[in-house]
Each structure stands twice: as C-alpha cells, then as structure tokens.
Amino acid sequence: MASNYKDITGRFVATAQVTAKPGKADEIAQWISNLKARADSDVEPGTLGYHIVRHGDRFAVWEEYADKAALEAYVYELQSNLKPFFLILVSA
C-alpha cells in the first residue's frame, strides 16, 4: 500500500467527506455536481469515475483516477481555481 499519493502506481480511488456550513448545503451540492460534470467530460480524461452521496449537510465523494498524473492535474485545478470558493461553503 502506498504511504502517500506520490507512491501510487496505476488506477486508484480517492475519497473525501465534506460538511457544509449551515444554509450552504444546496450550494455545495451544485458545486460538487459541477465538479462531477467536469470529471465526466473530456476536460479530465484521467478521471475514470466521480460519485457523490449526500445526507443532509454532509457529502461523501469518491473519485477513480487512471494514475497519479490524473490526480495531480485535478489537485492543481482545485487549488488554483476552486479552493477559495469552496472554503466559503464548508465548515472547518
């Protein structure tokens, strides 16, 4: 088993759990749905699957990537363009 993502080879699944700030769950749902649409498009060819489950203000997301490079591309995009908006919506 890899001790961090840099040691990963081949396909893998990453998971995340998010809790929305009060009153922001519907915005989070839309934001995550937009991420899923992007992942399902040709914009992220290395993203093989993107799945979402919602229970109230909590969300679980699991993503399947073709390889480490695909995850790195996603993380770069997330940190460069999406993180400031996302932090407004989630609880610390």
C-alpha positions as semicolon CSV with decimal commas, in nm:
position;residue;x (nm);y (nm);z (nm)
1;M;0,000;0,000;0,000
2;A;0,127;0,349;-0,083
3;S;0,203;0,574;0,214
4;N;0,118;0,887;0,013
5;Y;-0,017;0,965;-0,332
6;K;0,331;1,011;-0,481
7;D;0,395;0,637;-0,433
8;I;0,081;0,535;-0,623
9;T;0,106;0,346;-0,949
10;G;-0,186;0,259;-1,174
11;R;-0,556;0,318;-1,111
12;F;-0,680;0,419;-0,768
13;V;-0,974;0,568;-0,578
14;A;-0,963;0,882;-0,362
15;T;-1,236;0,969;-0,111
16;A;-1,344;1,284;0,069
17;Q;-1,610;1,386;0,318
18;V;-1,742;1,742;0,334
19;T;-1,977;1,909;0,580
20;A;-2,144;2,227;0,457
21;K;-2,174;2,538;0,668
22;P;-2,533;2,595;0,786
23;G;-2,752;2,701;0,495
24;K;-2,484;2,621;0,233
25;A;-2,561;2,253;0,157
26;D;-2,754;2,324;-0,162
27;E;-2,466;2,542;-0,290
28;I;-2,221;2,262;-0,208
29;A;-2,446;2,015;-0,391
30;Q;-2,441;2,235;-0,701
31;W;-2,066;2,290;-0,677
32;I;-1,997;1,918;-0,644
33;S;-2,238;1,842;-0,929
34;N;-2,040;2,085;-1,145
35;L;-1,718;1,904;-1,049
36;K;-1,880;1,575;-1,147
37;A;-1,985;1,714;-1,486
38;R;-1,629;1,834;-1,542
39;A;-1,488;1,497;-1,438
40;D;-1,729;1,317;-1,671
41;S;-1,624;1,537;-1,966
42;D;-1,312;1,533;-2,181
43;V;-1,161;1,810;-1,965
44;E;-1,038;1,548;-1,716
45;P;-0,957;1,242;-1,927
46;G;-0,773;1,075;-1,639
47;T;-1,078;1,085;-1,411
48;L;-1,249;0,750;-1,460
49;G;-1,537;0,796;-1,216
50;Y;-1,680;1,059;-0,982
51;H;-1,951;0,961;-0,733
52;I;-2,144;1,167;-0,478
53;V;-2,364;1,078;-0,180
54;R;-2,548;1,341;0,024
55;H;-2,705;1,308;0,367
56;G;-2,835;1,644;0,489
57;D;-2,539;1,881;0,513
58;R;-2,280;1,603;0,469
59;F;-2,137;1,480;0,144
60;A;-1,916;1,185;0,055
61;V;-1,728;1,185;-0,273
62;W;-1,517;0,912;-0,425
63;E;-1,320;0,953;-0,742
64;E;-1,137;0,699;-0,955
65;Y;-0,824;0,810;-1,137
66;A;-0,625;0,643;-1,414
67;D;-0,295;0,729;-1,248
68;K;-0,104;0,973;-1,029
69;A;-0,075;1,231;-1,311
70;A;-0,455;1,248;-1,337
71;L;-0,485;1,321;-0,965
72;E;-0,212;1,582;-0,982
73;A;-0,394;1,761;-1,266
74;Y;-0,716;1,761;-1,062
75;V;-0,544;1,885;-0,746
76;Y;-0,371;2,163;-0,940
77;E;-0,705;2,279;-1,083
78;L;-0,872;2,256;-0,742
79;Q;-0,605;2,459;-0,565
80;S;-0,561;2,712;-0,844
81;N;-0,921;2,795;-0,925
82;L;-1,169;2,634;-0,690
83;K;-1,036;2,627;-0,334
84;P;-1,121;2,991;-0,236
85;F;-1,486;2,945;-0,335
86;F;-1,508;2,604;-0,174
87;L;-1,374;2,724;0,162
88;I;-1,659;2,976;0,186
89;L;-1,910;2,691;0,180
90;V;-1,763;2,421;0,407
91;S;-1,727;2,408;0,782
92;A;-1,381;2,395;0,935
